[in-house]
Amino acid sequence: MQTILLNTKQRPSEVLCGEGAFAAAREYLAGKQAFVVTDKNVYGLYADAIADAFPAAQVCVVPAGERHKNRTTLFRILDQMFAAGLHRGSFVVALGGGVVGDMAGLAAALYMRGTRLVQVPTTLLAQVDSSVGGKTAVDHRGVKNAVGTFYQPERVFADPLFLHTLPAREVKCGLGEIVKTGILDAAIGDKLGAGSRLRDVAFLQELAADCIRFKARVVEADETETQGLRKCLNLGHTTGHALELLYGRRSHGEYVLIGLWLESLIAEREGVCSPAWAEEVRRRVAAAEPRIPAFRGARRGLEFALHDKKNAGGGVSLVLPKARGEYALFTLSPQKYGDYLALLEEGADARRGYARAERGSAPARAGEEQ
Amino acid sequence: MQTILLNTKQRPSEVLCGEGAFAAAREYLAGKQAFVVTDKNVYGLYADAIADAFPAAQVCVVPAGERHKNRTTLFRILDQMFAAGLHRGSFVVALGGGVVGDMAGLAAALYMRGTRLVQVPTTLLAQVDSSVGGKTAVDHRGVKNAVGTFYQPERVFADPLFLHTLPAREVKCGLGEIVKTGILDAAIGDKLGAGSRLRDVAFLQELAADCIRFKARVVEADETETQGLRKCLNLGHTTGHALELLYGRRSHGEYVLIGLWLESLIAEREGVCSPAWAEEVRRRVAAAEPRIPAFRGARRGLEFALHDKKNAGGGVSLVLPKARGEYALFTLSPQKYGDYLALLEEGADARRGYARAERGSAPARAGEEQ
């Protein structure tokens, strides 16, 4: 088990990562008033483990899935916190994937202006990314993470025991952020190598600590995403979020992979990176997501991209791969970005960029993915 | 005009206080994307001044009054912010009293995880107290400020021009916090003197800067109310909030004054302060609120006090006057605090404490004030 320190202005945070982390959570919360937030899927698998680890805790089970990450669920959690008589010294334990972490984190931030917060991420995605850094939110009016705040957990306990029950699709979801981090950080990229071990959970768990350490450094430098530095973490995410909001069938991580793929094309065509590096990015995407599906009406993702909180002033802001371990901030006109999105109207082998010129949209029913 | 600096971990904040502050706000926001939140009462009086000062700003007018300080209004504000296409660099301008400041501040904190925030307090209460220190919230499920966060404004512009239209009752509302600050801070208490100038708005404005300076020192030492220090600001508030939630007819400041009065009795009887100091506290309360009304069923305020975020672990936490410029934290059993609340069943001359022993509740219809 590794311990990674994260010193933010809000509070010092410790990430415990590896085997034994869940036992450490149990010990940390022993004798304290705890309120566990989890979802139906996780509870179905781990109800006994939760009851065993936190015998005195109230458990709040919310419906699973991003479409429930909204204000209705948020206030259901808050109402149960009031009913449980929590006070500011009580612990909210976010035990689940990114959706649970985001919502429980926001509830902890808002309840009586802030209770104590512990994250116990149960998915690869949450372990390598969303449980670390203090971002909390719910979606609202078709905007991802539209309403939220920055609220640092006191402790994050990332235990691989939860990964053994993780469906393959959820593993792939975590891969999105791992591949992204490998593009931003040369050493992690080298470890990832040709991607042949991406189905090996033990190997991924090994990488998790590196990804967390990388993210911790970025978050320390730019806690509330105001200095520009933290933006690098949004590599692939402008497109990923737009597709996620438009289609919503696949997981966040899969859309991030597809976003990375399209944005490697944009980077190449706009002269931000060399064709060789763009190809390397696509090769890494392909190791996790070999085929880019065809998205009917993908151009309509533009309206979601324009509502994205990363964007201000009419343009579409992208974080693009620049070179090994380097990124660039780049702004495209809405028209031009829409044209790039339209490239997704047809499927592709992820290792390839599109050779042909952009074409007009096919007769499309937006919101459908072929 | 005075400038008071407030250095919090979140961000440095500047309070501009005195004539010319509103003009300074106009200058500060010139050329920036601004979104003004105000209420019907303030807008009715100052629509022209707002349009003149912030010609390009969108104006969001919410219904006036504490009963609208809830999640419905909060999300109405957020929805209008989305419709206006605000981004993280846009300014939310909270132009109104404490209710507007609390809700607009929370909306600014939550929109895209935080926009820029400016407070333009228009009531004496908001100028001396609520606009400074970063507390934001809405009420929820009968708990005052149950859902909120700490979010520091970049600037506070407190201009006396707004005080000229302030109804007498609203002036009295501000007096609650000024009298409270005078009990906590000896120098401000001495300036207040016998209270003969409490109806003189120019004099109160003079005191406002002192109160803000006092509060700024406390907030800097304990930004998120976790060190205990900031609790001193809750003198009179446990009882004040309980009555406010139970009856809700009078203003926050009036309930604080009544809370100060009852808590001076508690402090005296529990041996926390001398009878002479308790009398001095009551004398100052009486200068602003000569008569303590009779509250039928006041004991029922207990359940609100027990839900108060200041309370944990079954007891009722009070901040009591101890001596000139000193306070004490004190916890009472619910039974005993209920008995003290029952003293409010009969009205009194505010200068007096009750001589007789506590009595059983009169046949009461809770929620009615005689």
XYZ file of C-alpha atoms in Angstrom:
740
model
C 0.000 0.000 0.000
C 1.329 3.427 -0.931
C 0.499 6.749 0.698
C 0.365 9.826 -1.492
C 0.072 13.224 0.176
C -1.920 15.991 -1.421
C -1.482 19.403 0.162
C -4.214 21.751 -0.906
C -5.134 25.091 0.604
C -8.437 23.645 1.753
C -6.953 20.802 3.765
C -4.227 18.178 3.639
C -5.432 15.006 1.989
C -3.934 11.508 2.017
C -4.472 8.900 -0.672
C -3.889 5.304 0.439
C -3.575 3.109 -2.609
C -3.170 -0.654 -2.818
C -4.070 -3.806 -0.924
C -5.102 -3.078 2.641
C -6.577 0.341 1.864
C -10.129 -0.769 2.668
C -8.975 -2.190 6.011
C -7.286 1.155 6.664
C -10.593 2.918 5.968
C -12.320 0.692 8.493
C -9.695 1.552 11.083
C -9.790 5.270 10.265
C -13.545 5.464 10.760
C -13.833 3.178 13.787
C -15.851 4.865 16.515
C -16.748 7.839 14.311
C -20.200 8.802 13.048
C -20.175 7.728 9.417
C -22.719 8.014 6.631
C -21.971 5.802 3.642
C -23.227 6.805 0.205
C -23.139 4.060 -2.402
C -25.157 2.939 -5.405
C -27.375 -0.060 -6.083
C -24.752 -1.922 -8.099
C -21.996 -1.567 -5.541
C -24.368 -2.275 -2.668
C -25.568 -5.427 -4.399
C -22.011 -6.717 -4.429
C -20.625 -5.320 -1.183
C -23.496 -4.902 1.294
C -21.895 -7.402 3.670
C -18.437 -5.881 3.377
C -19.877 -2.426 4.073
C -21.844 -3.620 7.093
C -18.775 -5.418 8.351
C -16.387 -2.506 7.895
C -18.714 0.264 9.103
C -21.163 -1.478 11.446
C -22.598 1.693 12.975
C -22.891 3.664 9.742
C -26.089 4.670 8.029
C -26.026 3.574 4.399
C -27.645 5.660 1.679
C -28.118 3.714 -1.551
C -28.696 5.808 -4.672
C -29.613 4.566 -8.141
C -26.620 3.734 -10.326
C -25.594 5.629 -13.422
C -24.694 9.082 -14.677
C -28.301 9.921 -15.526
C -29.049 9.971 -11.806
C -26.238 12.422 -11.130
C -28.647 15.301 -10.751
C -30.092 17.627 -8.154
C -32.925 15.228 -7.296
C -30.489 12.553 -6.140
C -28.302 15.171 -4.481
C -31.186 16.386 -2.327
C -32.238 12.815 -1.580
C -28.788 12.282 -0.107
C -28.937 15.564 1.812
C -32.390 14.727 3.173
C -31.148 11.395 4.449
C -28.202 13.145 6.054
C -30.610 15.444 7.895
C -32.760 12.480 8.916
C -29.631 10.748 10.247
C -28.856 13.804 12.364
C -25.335 14.228 11.025
C -23.270 17.124 12.278
C -20.245 18.870 10.859
C -17.874 16.436 12.509
C -19.575 13.415 10.926
C -17.948 11.575 8.023
C -19.522 11.139 4.627
C -18.025 8.042 2.996
C -18.385 8.065 -0.792
C -18.145 4.366 -1.612
C -18.535 3.775 -5.326
C -17.497 5.016 -8.722
C -17.164 8.534 -10.030
C -20.876 9.311 -9.959
C -21.200 8.396 -6.286
C -17.994 10.257 -5.473
C -19.094 13.423 -7.248
C -22.539 13.506 -5.639
C -21.588 12.383 -2.150
C -18.689 14.824 -2.253
C -21.025 17.672 -3.150
C -23.488 16.651 -0.431
C -20.614 16.616 2.084
C -19.505 20.065 0.910
C -22.985 21.543 1.238
C -24.425 19.890 4.347
C -24.249 22.507 7.103
C -21.540 24.160 4.940
C -19.344 21.097 5.125
C -18.939 17.758 6.872
C -15.853 15.575 6.793
C -15.354 13.523 3.639
C -13.683 10.217 2.833
C -13.598 8.655 -0.636
C -13.548 4.888 -1.114
C -13.429 4.571 -4.922
C -14.537 1.182 -6.218
C -13.902 1.567 -9.948
C -10.641 1.910 -11.782
C -11.777 5.288 -13.098
C -12.560 6.621 -9.651
C -9.337 5.215 -8.223
C -7.019 6.718 -10.816
C -8.891 9.943 -11.323
C -12.168 11.197 -9.944
C -11.729 10.436 -6.234
C -8.583 12.565 -6.129
C -8.568 16.337 -6.453
C -11.770 17.477 -4.813
C -14.020 18.004 -7.808
C -17.646 17.427 -6.884
C -20.740 18.082 -8.983
C -24.043 17.075 -10.441
C -25.086 17.481 -14.060
C -27.765 20.072 -14.791
C -29.650 21.161 -17.897
C -27.582 18.978 -20.186
C -24.291 20.349 -18.877
C -21.916 17.881 -17.291
C -20.791 18.827 -13.792
C -22.666 22.097 -14.177
C -23.378 22.560 -10.472
C -20.652 21.669 -8.039
C -17.722 22.811 -5.999
C -14.167 21.969 -5.018
C -14.113 20.021 -1.776
C -11.091 17.981 -0.802
C -11.593 14.627 0.935
C -9.533 14.068 4.074
C -8.612 10.573 2.958
C -8.962 8.482 -0.186
C -8.761 4.704 0.240
C -8.220 3.013 -3.146
C -8.247 -0.760 -2.687
C -7.842 -3.188 -5.628
C -10.228 -5.624 -3.951
C -13.105 -3.808 -5.640
C -11.596 -4.180 -9.074
C -12.065 -7.953 -9.178
C -15.821 -7.585 -9.625
C -15.492 -4.774 -12.142
C -17.152 -5.463 -15.525
C -14.800 -5.264 -18.524
C -16.578 -2.145 -19.705
C -15.852 -0.417 -16.386
C -12.202 -1.399 -16.651
C -12.149 0.175 -20.082
C -13.687 3.256 -18.564
C -10.676 3.608 -16.265
C -8.368 3.051 -19.212
C -9.513 6.337 -20.716
C -7.930 8.317 -17.890
C -4.864 6.069 -17.702
C -4.175 6.438 -21.424
C -4.757 10.188 -21.076
C -2.286 10.430 -18.185
C 0.251 8.447 -20.192
C 0.016 11.042 -22.958
C 0.536 13.895 -20.477
C 3.312 12.205 -18.513
C 6.167 10.606 -20.411
C 7.187 8.183 -17.652
C 3.675 6.820 -17.250
C 3.395 6.601 -21.021
C 6.557 4.535 -21.176
C 5.273 2.186 -18.476
C 2.070 1.707 -20.442
C 4.209 0.740 -23.377
C 2.496 -0.904 -26.289
C -0.661 -1.406 -24.225
C -0.477 -5.187 -24.247
C -1.129 -5.397 -20.493
C -4.184 -3.121 -20.460
C -6.492 -6.028 -19.572
C -4.334 -6.987 -16.594
C -5.978 -5.494 -13.491
C -2.885 -6.045 -11.324
C -0.806 -4.057 -13.801
C -3.419 -1.309 -13.946
C -3.454 -1.112 -10.162
C 0.299 -0.639 -10.296
C -0.222 2.256 -12.677
C -2.962 3.732 -10.505
C -0.507 5.034 -7.898
C 1.536 6.733 -10.635
C -1.584 8.337 -12.093
C -2.694 9.531 -8.657
C 0.758 10.959 -7.952
C 0.683 12.806 -11.273
C -2.766 14.190 -10.599
C -1.851 15.190 -7.038
C 0.996 17.338 -8.359
C -1.314 19.058 -10.845
C -4.044 19.645 -8.253
C -1.582 21.086 -5.741
C -0.434 23.570 -8.351
C -3.950 24.583 -9.397
C -6.532 23.529 -6.851
C -9.548 25.308 -8.287
C -8.616 25.224 -11.976
C -7.900 28.942 -12.081
C -4.196 28.939 -12.992
C -4.609 27.044 -16.252
C -2.385 24.141 -15.174
C -5.219 21.863 -14.120
C -6.710 22.212 -17.573
C -4.205 19.655 -18.881
C -6.338 16.982 -17.200
C -9.061 17.791 -19.720
C -7.105 16.285 -22.609
C -9.689 14.437 -24.697
C -12.496 15.654 -22.473
C -14.034 18.469 -24.505
C -15.017 15.987 -27.210
C -15.536 13.156 -24.727
C -18.022 15.175 -22.678
C -19.848 16.431 -25.752
C -20.346 12.866 -27.023
C -21.274 11.642 -23.568
C -24.010 14.254 -23.294
C -25.263 13.711 -26.838
C -25.325 9.895 -26.770
C -24.837 8.797 -23.179
C -24.761 5.029 -23.807
C -21.107 4.327 -23.256
C -19.037 5.081 -20.196
C -17.180 8.307 -19.502
C -13.843 6.626 -20.111
C -14.868 5.245 -23.476
C -15.970 8.687 -24.598
C -12.661 10.091 -23.356
C -10.816 7.530 -25.489
C -12.894 8.508 -28.505
C -12.281 12.152 -27.612
C -8.531 11.524 -27.474
C -8.737 9.898 -30.847
C -10.567 12.799 -32.506
C -8.415 15.373 -30.770
C -5.258 13.653 -32.025
C -6.633 14.244 -35.519
C -7.355 17.871 -34.718
C -3.874 18.344 -33.239
C -2.302 16.850 -36.324
C -4.344 18.807 -38.842
C -3.990 22.098 -36.965
C -0.242 21.630 -36.793
C -0.164 21.333 -32.992
C 1.652 18.009 -33.062
C 3.590 15.947 -35.549
C 1.828 13.208 -37.520
C 4.117 10.695 -35.796
C 3.009 11.747 -32.302
C -0.652 11.861 -33.354
C -0.274 8.309 -34.631
C 1.323 7.243 -31.373
C -1.656 8.729 -29.482
C -4.065 6.839 -31.740
C -2.050 3.647 -31.282
C -2.474 3.956 -27.524
C -6.177 4.697 -27.862
C -6.520 1.655 -30.114
C -4.944 -0.587 -27.480
C -7.956 0.178 -25.283
C -10.607 0.990 -27.882
C -9.766 -0.670 -31.199
C -12.757 0.598 -33.125
C -14.187 4.110 -33.222
C -17.934 3.686 -33.706
C -19.937 5.774 -36.152
C -21.896 8.562 -34.455
C -24.896 9.775 -36.393
C -25.367 13.508 -36.124
C -22.104 13.922 -34.198
C -21.902 17.553 -35.273
C -24.666 18.270 -32.818
C -22.163 17.663 -30.043
C -21.028 21.210 -30.780
C -23.836 22.732 -28.757
C -22.779 20.703 -25.725
C -19.155 21.662 -26.230
C -20.145 25.318 -26.315
C -21.937 24.922 -22.986
C -18.963 23.193 -21.454
C -17.558 25.075 -18.498
C -14.134 24.984 -20.107
C -15.390 27.274 -22.830
C -15.828 30.992 -22.707
C -16.071 33.657 -25.307
C -17.534 31.801 -28.257
C -14.695 29.459 -29.173
C -14.207 25.811 -28.299
C -11.247 25.281 -25.985
C -9.310 22.095 -26.418
C -6.369 20.568 -24.644
C -4.418 18.877 -27.410
C -1.477 16.471 -27.436
C 1.640 18.377 -28.508
C 4.565 16.002 -28.065
C 5.741 13.287 -25.677
C 4.655 14.490 -22.204
C 3.484 17.869 -23.545
C 0.116 19.398 -24.228
C -1.177 22.619 -25.762
C -4.243 24.760 -25.152
C -5.971 25.466 -28.439
C -9.160 27.265 -29.419
C -11.190 26.446 -32.505
C -14.090 28.342 -34.022
C -17.419 26.570 -33.449
C -17.784 26.015 -37.202
C -14.439 24.338 -37.509
C -14.891 22.202 -34.411
C -18.306 21.137 -35.732
C -16.613 20.036 -38.939
C -14.195 17.910 -36.966
C -17.039 16.358 -34.982
C -18.691 15.452 -38.277
C -15.728 13.162 -38.940
C -17.234 10.879 -36.323
C -20.256 10.251 -38.543
C -18.391 7.267 -39.895
C -16.649 4.582 -37.866
C -12.947 3.901 -38.113
C -10.133 1.692 -37.081
C -8.801 3.669 -34.119
C -5.206 3.372 -35.299
C -5.991 5.378 -38.414
C -6.707 9.019 -38.901
C -9.216 9.891 -41.606
C -7.476 10.324 -44.938
C -10.343 11.979 -46.744
C -11.513 15.567 -46.447
C -14.372 16.563 -44.181
C -17.787 15.924 -45.695
C -21.225 17.336 -45.050
C -23.371 15.565 -42.487
C -25.141 12.450 -43.634
C -28.922 12.542 -43.182
C -28.806 11.975 -39.481
C -31.002 11.443 -36.522
C -29.011 13.100 -33.794
C -28.770 11.259 -30.530
C -28.281 7.905 -32.250
C -25.098 5.996 -32.419
C -24.677 3.246 -34.962
C -14.625 55.430 2.144
C -12.546 52.868 4.005
C -10.914 49.757 2.576
C -10.689 46.687 4.787
C -8.582 43.760 3.607
C -9.636 40.227 4.364
C -7.021 37.586 3.598
C -8.556 34.156 3.496
C -7.051 30.961 2.150
C -9.638 30.938 -0.609
C -8.796 34.357 -1.984
C -7.973 37.881 -0.876
C -11.078 39.961 -0.420
C -11.499 43.731 -0.144
C -14.348 45.470 1.629
C -14.977 49.050 0.510
C -17.178 50.755 3.038
C -18.669 54.248 2.983
C -19.825 56.888 0.515
C -18.572 56.220 -2.989
C -18.538 52.446 -2.604
C -21.314 51.954 -5.163
C -19.467 54.131 -7.663
C -16.390 52.021 -7.031
C -18.440 48.874 -7.807
C -19.499 50.409 -11.086
C -15.911 51.136 -11.965
C -14.719 47.689 -10.861
C -17.206 45.904 -13.092
C -16.980 48.173 -16.119
C -16.448 46.120 -19.249
C -16.862 42.820 -17.440
C -19.648 40.273 -17.906
C -21.854 40.775 -14.861
C -25.001 39.046 -13.644
C -26.868 40.984 -10.961
C -29.022 39.107 -8.458
C -31.426 41.256 -6.483
C -34.906 40.981 -4.984
C -38.239 42.578 -5.832
C -38.055 45.142 -3.036
C -34.573 46.355 -3.888
C -35.312 46.283 -7.606
C -38.463 48.346 -7.055
C -36.339 51.068 -5.456
C -33.123 50.846 -7.439
C -33.902 49.509 -10.920
C -32.649 52.737 -12.499
C -29.509 52.878 -10.383
C -28.713 49.258 -11.282
C -29.282 49.837 -15.001
C -27.162 52.962 -14.819
C -24.281 51.352 -12.930
C -24.220 48.018 -14.773
C -25.704 48.783 -18.202
C -24.643 45.503 -19.843
C -25.558 43.233 -16.939
C -28.354 40.702 -16.903
C -30.547 41.252 -13.851
C -32.151 38.343 -12.023
C -34.924 39.461 -9.675
C -35.933 36.955 -6.997
C -38.864 37.217 -4.592
C -38.039 39.036 -1.342
C -37.899 37.422 2.067
C -36.285 34.598 4.008
C -39.047 32.146 3.093
C -37.801 32.235 -0.486
C -34.254 31.384 0.589
C -34.603 27.800 -0.548
C -33.425 25.417 -3.220
C -36.205 26.405 -5.623
C -34.993 29.993 -5.782
C -31.371 28.846 -5.840
C -31.980 26.753 -8.949
C -34.007 29.560 -10.537
C -30.924 31.742 -10.215
C -28.656 28.990 -11.568
C -30.972 28.376 -14.510
C -30.901 32.048 -15.419
C -27.120 31.988 -15.175
C -27.027 29.104 -17.659
C -29.468 30.917 -19.939
C -27.231 33.998 -19.797
C -24.266 31.892 -20.880
C -22.066 32.915 -17.964
C -18.616 31.404 -17.696
C -16.253 31.032 -14.798
C -14.742 34.431 -15.354
C -18.134 36.185 -15.193
C -19.143 38.174 -12.118
C -22.167 37.458 -9.998
C -23.200 40.663 -8.216
C -25.293 40.016 -5.107
C -27.154 43.295 -4.717
C -29.496 43.190 -1.749
C -29.796 42.130 1.851
C -28.609 38.996 3.565
C -31.036 36.669 1.792
C -29.904 37.790 -1.659
C -26.265 37.677 -0.575
C -26.546 34.142 0.790
C -28.340 32.740 -2.251
C -26.432 34.591 -4.952
C -23.201 33.708 -3.171
C -24.141 30.027 -3.179
C -25.147 30.184 -6.852
C -21.774 31.787 -7.655
C -19.966 29.081 -5.678
C -21.785 26.250 -7.466
C -22.099 27.471 -11.067
C -19.462 25.558 -13.039
C -17.730 25.029 -9.655
C -17.365 28.750 -9.110
C -17.695 32.110 -10.841
C -16.372 35.417 -9.546
C -18.437 37.063 -6.822
C -19.042 40.632 -5.701
C -21.333 41.628 -2.850
C -23.202 44.934 -2.858
C -25.078 44.786 0.459
C -28.056 47.149 0.655
C -29.207 46.622 4.240
C -27.477 47.554 7.452
C -27.475 43.883 8.462
C -25.800 42.776 5.251
C -23.308 45.640 5.393
C -22.146 45.009 8.940
C -22.375 41.252 8.868
C -23.619 38.859 6.233
C -21.836 40.195 3.140
C -18.467 39.708 4.812
C -16.926 36.349 5.562
C -18.046 34.115 2.726
C -20.959 32.277 4.294
C -23.508 31.291 1.664
C -26.558 29.070 2.068
C -30.205 28.321 1.616
C -32.559 27.052 4.309
C -33.790 23.465 3.960
C -36.229 21.275 5.876
C -36.734 23.861 8.595
C -33.020 24.259 9.223
C -31.563 27.701 8.693
C -28.605 27.791 6.294
C -28.742 24.006 6.134
C -27.286 23.746 2.630
C -24.436 26.038 1.720
C -20.742 26.595 1.517
C -17.968 29.040 2.274
C -17.231 31.199 -0.741
C -15.367 34.453 -0.375
C -16.400 37.410 -2.530
C -13.588 39.215 -4.322
C -14.992 42.589 -3.336
C -17.692 43.907 -1.022
C -19.020 47.402 -1.741
C -20.992 48.721 1.254
C -22.471 52.102 0.404
C -24.666 54.061 2.854
C -26.745 55.389 -0.036
C -28.921 52.278 0.247
C -29.603 52.858 3.935
C -31.685 55.980 3.344
C -34.567 53.939 1.970
C -34.289 51.269 4.637
C -37.486 50.742 6.681
C -37.086 51.253 10.458
C -37.585 47.543 10.993
C -34.681 46.746 8.686
C -32.487 49.215 10.544
C -33.402 47.425 13.762
C -32.438 44.183 12.068
C -28.905 45.483 11.556
C -28.827 46.640 15.169
C -28.954 43.029 16.319
C -25.527 42.324 14.845
C -24.106 45.696 15.890
C -25.219 45.216 19.513
C -23.832 41.672 19.374
C -20.465 42.907 18.075
C -20.395 45.555 20.823
C -20.739 42.781 23.410
C -17.890 40.790 21.842
C -15.595 43.772 21.273
C -15.062 46.215 24.103
C -14.052 49.175 21.926
C -17.117 48.876 19.709
C -19.239 48.463 22.835
C -17.833 51.685 24.252
C -18.553 53.535 21.002
C -22.134 52.302 21.100
C -22.366 53.758 24.590
C -25.814 54.086 26.071
C -27.394 53.384 22.726
C -28.962 56.819 22.359
C -27.726 57.176 18.764
C -29.024 53.809 17.523
C -31.618 55.484 15.298
C -28.971 57.660 13.633
C -28.065 55.992 10.340
C -24.931 58.112 9.885
C -23.677 56.964 13.268
C -24.490 53.345 12.449
C -22.612 53.625 9.188
C -19.636 54.878 11.185
C -19.890 51.765 13.328
C -20.258 49.505 10.284
C -16.576 49.766 9.365
C -15.592 48.825 12.932
C -17.925 45.832 12.876
C -16.588 44.700 9.494
C -13.007 45.075 10.721
C -13.834 42.977 13.803
C -15.496 40.310 11.702
C -12.645 40.270 9.166
C -10.176 39.484 11.970
C -12.358 36.612 13.195
C -12.904 35.194 9.700
C -9.197 35.330 8.887
C -8.481 33.291 12.000
C -11.181 30.708 11.329
C -12.380 30.825 7.749
C -14.565 27.719 7.761
C -15.687 27.762 11.394
C -13.541 24.769 12.275
C -11.176 26.311 14.826
C -13.905 27.385 17.238
C -12.995 31.074 17.025
C -15.641 31.985 14.474
C -18.278 30.574 16.776
C -18.156 33.780 18.829
C -20.143 35.422 16.019
C -23.057 33.179 16.988
C -23.635 35.031 20.285
C -27.420 35.251 20.640
C -27.920 33.204 17.475
C -28.816 29.766 18.833
C -31.945 31.208 20.410
C -32.402 33.801 17.672
C -32.393 31.170 14.915
C -34.710 28.850 16.851
C -37.277 31.645 17.296
C -36.862 32.763 13.710
C -37.641 29.265 12.454
C -40.530 28.756 14.869
C -42.235 32.113 14.343
C -40.643 33.755 11.321
C -42.544 37.059 11.473
C -39.826 39.361 12.671
C -36.460 40.002 11.114
C -33.303 38.036 11.789
C -31.814 40.945 13.726
C -34.819 41.281 15.997
C -34.661 37.599 16.839
C -30.940 37.969 17.516
C -31.701 40.782 19.955
C -34.297 38.618 21.700
C -31.786 35.760 21.664
C -29.154 37.994 23.249
C -31.655 38.931 25.909
C -32.546 35.341 26.803
C -28.955 34.197 26.635
C -27.923 36.970 29.054
C -30.382 35.399 31.494
C -28.929 31.955 30.871
C -25.368 33.252 31.309
C -26.322 34.891 34.580
C -28.198 31.921 36.009
C -25.587 29.402 34.929
C -22.883 31.494 36.535
C -21.134 32.275 33.231
C -21.268 36.025 33.772
C -21.894 38.407 36.637
C -25.397 39.805 37.190
C -23.967 43.256 36.511
C -22.654 42.281 33.047
C -25.868 40.435 32.213
C -27.783 43.599 33.097
C -25.474 45.650 30.905
C -26.165 43.258 28.001
C -29.905 43.602 28.589
C -29.586 47.384 28.793
C -27.952 47.393 25.340
C -30.595 45.069 23.944
C -33.291 47.333 25.372
C -31.842 50.357 23.588
C -32.708 48.612 20.300
C -35.617 46.387 21.358
C -37.305 47.824 24.462
C -39.924 45.126 24.860
C -39.502 41.367 24.653
C -42.751 40.014 23.194
C -44.520 36.973 24.609
C -43.937 33.857 22.528
C -46.596 31.194 22.923
C -45.164 27.691 22.901
C -41.586 29.016 22.799
C -40.325 25.752 24.279
C -40.935 24.206 20.886
C -37.980 26.220 19.618
C -35.910 23.460 21.213
C -36.372 21.131 18.279
C -35.028 23.783 15.923
C -32.089 24.464 18.243
C -31.264 20.757 18.248
C -31.184 20.745 14.437
C -28.977 23.791 14.362
C -25.650 23.107 12.680
C -23.873 24.507 15.739
C -25.117 21.559 17.764
C -23.716 18.077 17.911
C -23.996 15.276 20.369
C -27.342 15.911 21.972
C -26.675 19.138 23.890
C -27.509 22.695 22.912
C -24.390 24.764 22.268
C -24.555 28.400 23.197
C -22.151 31.290 22.890
C -22.762 33.293 26.051
C -21.608 36.713 27.205
C -18.928 36.273 29.859
C -17.550 39.728 30.630
C -16.714 42.970 28.789
C -15.339 41.864 25.400
C -15.382 38.182 26.391
C -17.568 35.235 25.539
C -17.859 31.614 26.630
C -18.940 28.431 24.857
C -21.506 26.626 26.959
C -23.591 23.491 26.478
C -26.971 22.933 28.092
C -29.051 19.767 28.229
C -32.065 19.961 25.905
C -34.415 19.806 28.930
C -32.762 22.739 30.613
C -32.569 24.831 27.450
C -36.250 24.094 26.829
C -37.008 25.417 30.300
C -35.160 28.620 29.511
C -37.038 28.994 26.224
C -40.288 28.657 28.191
C -39.365 31.911 29.928
C -40.273 33.609 26.668
C -43.911 32.567 27.056
C -44.471 35.865 28.795
C -43.375 39.252 27.557
C -40.993 41.463 29.496
C -39.345 44.816 29.695
C -36.044 44.007 27.995
C -34.026 45.707 30.707
C -35.228 43.205 33.285
C -34.379 39.566 33.776
C -37.145 37.344 35.057
C -37.192 37.258 38.850
C -39.476 34.273 39.238
C -38.623 30.612 38.781
C -39.285 28.795 35.520
C -42.885 27.650 35.154
C -44.564 24.957 33.148
C -45.749 25.961 29.691
C -49.006 27.818 29.532
C -51.630 26.170 27.310
C -49.991 27.177 24.100
C -50.483 27.054 20.404
C -46.963 26.762 19.153
C -46.039 28.928 16.229
C -48.017 31.893 17.502
C -46.535 34.984 18.924
C -48.692 37.288 20.977
